[in-house]
Coordinates of C-alpha atoms in Angstrom, one line a residue:
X1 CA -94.2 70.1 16.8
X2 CA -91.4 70.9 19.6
X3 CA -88.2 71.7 20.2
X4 CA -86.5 70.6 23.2
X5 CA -83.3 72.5 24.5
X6 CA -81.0 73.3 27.5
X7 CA -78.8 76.1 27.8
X8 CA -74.9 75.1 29.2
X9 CA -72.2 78.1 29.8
X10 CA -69.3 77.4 27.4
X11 CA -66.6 77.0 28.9
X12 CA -63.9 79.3 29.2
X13 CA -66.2 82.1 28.1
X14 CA -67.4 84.5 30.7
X15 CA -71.4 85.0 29.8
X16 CA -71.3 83.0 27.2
X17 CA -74.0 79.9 26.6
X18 CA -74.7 76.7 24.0
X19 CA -78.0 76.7 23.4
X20 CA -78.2 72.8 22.8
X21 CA -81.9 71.3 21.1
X22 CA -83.2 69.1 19.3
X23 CA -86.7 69.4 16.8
X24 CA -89.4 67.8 15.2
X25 CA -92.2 68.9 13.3
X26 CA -95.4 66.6 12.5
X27 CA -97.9 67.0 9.4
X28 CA -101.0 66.2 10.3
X29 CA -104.3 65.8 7.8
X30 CA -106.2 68.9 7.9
X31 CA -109.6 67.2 7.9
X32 CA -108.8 64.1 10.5
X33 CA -106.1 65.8 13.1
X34 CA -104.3 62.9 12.8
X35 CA -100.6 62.4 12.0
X36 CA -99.9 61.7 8.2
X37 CA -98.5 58.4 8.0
X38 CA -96.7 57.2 4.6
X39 CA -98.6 58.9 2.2
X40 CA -100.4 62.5 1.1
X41 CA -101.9 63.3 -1.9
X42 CA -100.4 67.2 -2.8
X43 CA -103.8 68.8 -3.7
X44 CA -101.3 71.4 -6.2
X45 CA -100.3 68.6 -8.2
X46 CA -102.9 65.8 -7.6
X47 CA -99.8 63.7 -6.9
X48 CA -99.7 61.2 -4.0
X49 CA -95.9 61.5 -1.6
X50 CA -94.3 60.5 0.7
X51 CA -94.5 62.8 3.6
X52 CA -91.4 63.4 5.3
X53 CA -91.2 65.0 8.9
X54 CA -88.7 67.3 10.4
X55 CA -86.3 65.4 12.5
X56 CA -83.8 68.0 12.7
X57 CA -80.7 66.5 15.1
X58 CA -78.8 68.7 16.0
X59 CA -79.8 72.2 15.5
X60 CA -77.4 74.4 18.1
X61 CA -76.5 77.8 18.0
X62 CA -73.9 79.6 20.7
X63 CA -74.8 82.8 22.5
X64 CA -71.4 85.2 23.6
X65 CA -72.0 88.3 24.6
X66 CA -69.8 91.8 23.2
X67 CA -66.7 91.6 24.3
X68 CA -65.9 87.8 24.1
X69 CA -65.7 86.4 20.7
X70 CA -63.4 83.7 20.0
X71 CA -60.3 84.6 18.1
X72 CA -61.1 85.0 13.9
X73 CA -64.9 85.0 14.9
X74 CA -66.5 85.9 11.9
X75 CA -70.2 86.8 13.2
X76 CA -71.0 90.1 15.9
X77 CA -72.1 89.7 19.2
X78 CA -75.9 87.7 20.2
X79 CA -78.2 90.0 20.1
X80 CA -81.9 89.7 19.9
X81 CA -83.7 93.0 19.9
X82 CA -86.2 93.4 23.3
X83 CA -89.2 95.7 23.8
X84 CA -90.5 97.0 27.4
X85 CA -94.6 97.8 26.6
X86 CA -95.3 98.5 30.4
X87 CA -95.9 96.6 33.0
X88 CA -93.9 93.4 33.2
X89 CA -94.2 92.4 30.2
X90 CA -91.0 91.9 27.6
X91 CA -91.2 91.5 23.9
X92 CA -87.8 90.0 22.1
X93 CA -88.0 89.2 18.7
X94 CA -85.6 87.6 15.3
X95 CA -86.4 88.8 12.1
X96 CA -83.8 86.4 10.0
X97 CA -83.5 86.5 6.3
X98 CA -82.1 83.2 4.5
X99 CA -80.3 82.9 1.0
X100 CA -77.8 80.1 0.8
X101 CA -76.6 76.7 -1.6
X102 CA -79.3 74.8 -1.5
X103 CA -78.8 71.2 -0.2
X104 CA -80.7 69.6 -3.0
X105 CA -79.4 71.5 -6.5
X106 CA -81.7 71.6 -9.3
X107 CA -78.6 69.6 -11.3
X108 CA -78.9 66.7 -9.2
X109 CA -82.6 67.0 -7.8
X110 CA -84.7 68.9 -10.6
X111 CA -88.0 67.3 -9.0
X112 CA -87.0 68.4 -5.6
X113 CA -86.1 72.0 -5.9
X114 CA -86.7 75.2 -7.2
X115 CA -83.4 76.6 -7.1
X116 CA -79.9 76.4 -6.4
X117 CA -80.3 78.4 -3.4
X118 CA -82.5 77.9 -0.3
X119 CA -84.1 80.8 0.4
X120 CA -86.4 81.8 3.6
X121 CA -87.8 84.2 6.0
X122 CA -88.3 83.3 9.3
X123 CA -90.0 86.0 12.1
X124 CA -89.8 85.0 15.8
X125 CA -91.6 86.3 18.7
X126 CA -91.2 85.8 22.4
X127 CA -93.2 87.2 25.4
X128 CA -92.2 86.8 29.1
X129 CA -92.2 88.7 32.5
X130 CA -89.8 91.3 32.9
X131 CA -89.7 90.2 36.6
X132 CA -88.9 86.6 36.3
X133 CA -85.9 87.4 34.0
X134 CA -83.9 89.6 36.1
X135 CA -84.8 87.7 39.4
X136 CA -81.3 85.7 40.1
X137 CA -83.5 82.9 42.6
X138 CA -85.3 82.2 39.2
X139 CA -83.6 79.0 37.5
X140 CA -85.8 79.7 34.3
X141 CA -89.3 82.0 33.8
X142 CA -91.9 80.0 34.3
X143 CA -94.3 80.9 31.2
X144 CA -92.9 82.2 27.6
X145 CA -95.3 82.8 24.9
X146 CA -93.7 82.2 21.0
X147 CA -94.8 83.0 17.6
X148 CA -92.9 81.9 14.4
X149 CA -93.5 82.6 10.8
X150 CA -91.8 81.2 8.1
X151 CA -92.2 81.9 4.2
X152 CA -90.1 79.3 2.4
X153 CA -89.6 77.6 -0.6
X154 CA -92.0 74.1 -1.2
X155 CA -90.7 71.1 0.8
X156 CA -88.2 68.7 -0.8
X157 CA -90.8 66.0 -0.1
X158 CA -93.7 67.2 -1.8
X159 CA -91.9 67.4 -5.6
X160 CA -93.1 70.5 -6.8
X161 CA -89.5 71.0 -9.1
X162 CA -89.4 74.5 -10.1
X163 CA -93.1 75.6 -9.7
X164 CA -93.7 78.8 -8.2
X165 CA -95.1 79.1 -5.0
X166 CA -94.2 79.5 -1.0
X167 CA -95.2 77.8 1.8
X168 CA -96.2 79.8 5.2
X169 CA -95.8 78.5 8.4
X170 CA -98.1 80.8 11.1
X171 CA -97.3 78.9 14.9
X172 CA -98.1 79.7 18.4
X173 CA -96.4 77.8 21.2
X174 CA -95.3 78.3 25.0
X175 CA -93.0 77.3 27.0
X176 CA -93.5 73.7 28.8
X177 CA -92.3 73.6 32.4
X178 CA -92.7 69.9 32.5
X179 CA -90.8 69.7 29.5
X180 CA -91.5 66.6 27.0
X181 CA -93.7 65.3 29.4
X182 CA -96.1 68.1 28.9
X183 CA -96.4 67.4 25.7
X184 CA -100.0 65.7 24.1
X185 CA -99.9 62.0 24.4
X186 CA -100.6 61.5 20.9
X187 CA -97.0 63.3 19.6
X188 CA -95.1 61.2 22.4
X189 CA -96.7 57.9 21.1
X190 CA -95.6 58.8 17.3
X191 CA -92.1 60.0 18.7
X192 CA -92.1 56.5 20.8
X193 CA -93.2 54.5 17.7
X194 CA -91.0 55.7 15.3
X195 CA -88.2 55.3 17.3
X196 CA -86.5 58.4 17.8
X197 CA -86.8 58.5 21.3
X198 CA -83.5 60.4 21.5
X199 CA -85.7 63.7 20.9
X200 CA -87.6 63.7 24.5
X201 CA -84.3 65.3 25.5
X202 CA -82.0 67.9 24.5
X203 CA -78.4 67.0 23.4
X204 CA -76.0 66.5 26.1
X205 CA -72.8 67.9 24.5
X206 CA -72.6 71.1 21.3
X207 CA -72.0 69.6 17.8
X208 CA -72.3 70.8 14.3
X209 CA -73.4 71.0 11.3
X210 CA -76.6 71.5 12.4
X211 CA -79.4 69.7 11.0
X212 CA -81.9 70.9 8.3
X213 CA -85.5 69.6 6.8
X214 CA -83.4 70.0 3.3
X215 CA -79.9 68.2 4.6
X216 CA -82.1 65.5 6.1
X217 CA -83.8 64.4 3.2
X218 CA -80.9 64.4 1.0
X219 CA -79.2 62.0 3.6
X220 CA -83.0 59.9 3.6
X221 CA -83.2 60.0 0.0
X222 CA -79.3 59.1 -0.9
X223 CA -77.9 56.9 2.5
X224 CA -80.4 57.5 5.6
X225 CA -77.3 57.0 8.0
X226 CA -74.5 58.8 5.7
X227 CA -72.5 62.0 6.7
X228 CA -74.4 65.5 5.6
X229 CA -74.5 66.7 2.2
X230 CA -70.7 68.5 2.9
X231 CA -69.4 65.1 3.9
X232 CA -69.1 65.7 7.7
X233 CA -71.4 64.2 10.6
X234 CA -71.8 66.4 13.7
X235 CA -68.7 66.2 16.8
X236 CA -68.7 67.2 20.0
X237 CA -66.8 70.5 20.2
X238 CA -65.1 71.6 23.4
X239 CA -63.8 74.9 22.2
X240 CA -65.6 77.9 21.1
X241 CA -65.9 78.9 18.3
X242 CA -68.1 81.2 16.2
X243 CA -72.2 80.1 16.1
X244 CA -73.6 78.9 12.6
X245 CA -76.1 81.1 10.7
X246 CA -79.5 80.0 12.0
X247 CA -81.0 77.0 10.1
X248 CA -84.1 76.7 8.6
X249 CA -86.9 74.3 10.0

């Protein structure tokens, strides 16, 4: 999977950027390599589904700096903790902890969910050079290392109900510096295919609510092109205003 972002200054805030991005995420069959297509059979349940994959338009998130926090902003100042291990190498890392109403309630999706809250863990990792980011000729470092963990409740898709169990995501990744271009052929031709070619770019403008993998499949499972699960559909914003808590995958 990818995500695909640019970073714009918002206006009228000094410092301040929109981190705008798009992501997807494809299963693929453990024994061929290749892209699941329709349907999986879940070896916990001896079940056959439908897989779903994470198309998550948009997910956005706003990064102001201390000091500059829109009027009523609920949430601190951006700040991801960095390490300095010698040399020139930087560590920063996100350690975010996720409890909120799930998108899929047991009342109205007893087969899809365990709970009525979504609850996660997701662990992020990024290494770069120390050099690269303070150098002001340097449009963007050239090579950033990422891992990501996640430990999170069983996917909406695969209809475990309220069976106990968590799923764990363990990824490596790096930056691209050709961007979606750089990416394998294979994951361009399934992007292409499907047609959602709107995700070998980042969004042009900020918008919320950001997408979810739990918000998409209500809206797949109930009215594929209907408004989110709180009734809205994401706008353009032009003001600033306080970022979202970060989404899961």
């Amino acid at each position: 999977g990818y995500n695909i972002a640019r970073a714009v200054p918002i206006p009228g805030v000094e410092g301040g950027y929109r981190l705008l991005t798009r992501e997807v995420g494809l299963y693929k069959d453990p024994k061929t390599g290749k892209i699941i297509e329709g349907k999986w059979t879940n070896p916990l349940t001896g079940e056959e589904n439908e897989v779903c994959h994470v198309w998550n338009d948009p997910v956005n998130q706003q990064m102001i700096p201390a000091g500059a926090m829109p009027t009523g902003a609920k949430r601190g100042p951006f700040s991801v903790p960095i390490e300095h291990p010698g040399g020139d190498d930087v560590h920063m890392y996100a350690n975010i902890f996720l409890s909120y109403d799930n998108p899929l309630p047991r009342s109205g999706y007893p087969d899809l969910s365990p709970s009525d809250k979504y609850e996660s863990t997701e662990l992020f990792q990024f290494f770069t050079s120390k050099n690269e980011l303070e150098d002001p000729s340097t449009p963007a470092v050239s090579s950033v290392n990422i891992s990501w963990v996640r430990l999170s409740q069983f996917l909406p898709f695969m209809q475990m109900g309220s069976q106990k169990g968590k799923l764990v995501y363990h990824c490596r990744g790096k930056r691209l510096p050709a961007g979606y271009d750089d990416l394998p052929a294979h994951v361009r031709d399934y992007v292409a295919a499907t047609n959602h070619h709107q995700y070998a770019s980042a969004p042009d403008e900020f918008s919320l609510p950001n997408e979810t993998s739990w918000t998409y499949y209500r809206k797949l499972i109930t009215d594929k092109w209907g408004p989110r699960i709180d009734g809205t559909v994401a706008q353009p914003s032009s003001t600033p205003s306080a970022p979202p808590t970060p989404p899961p995958y």
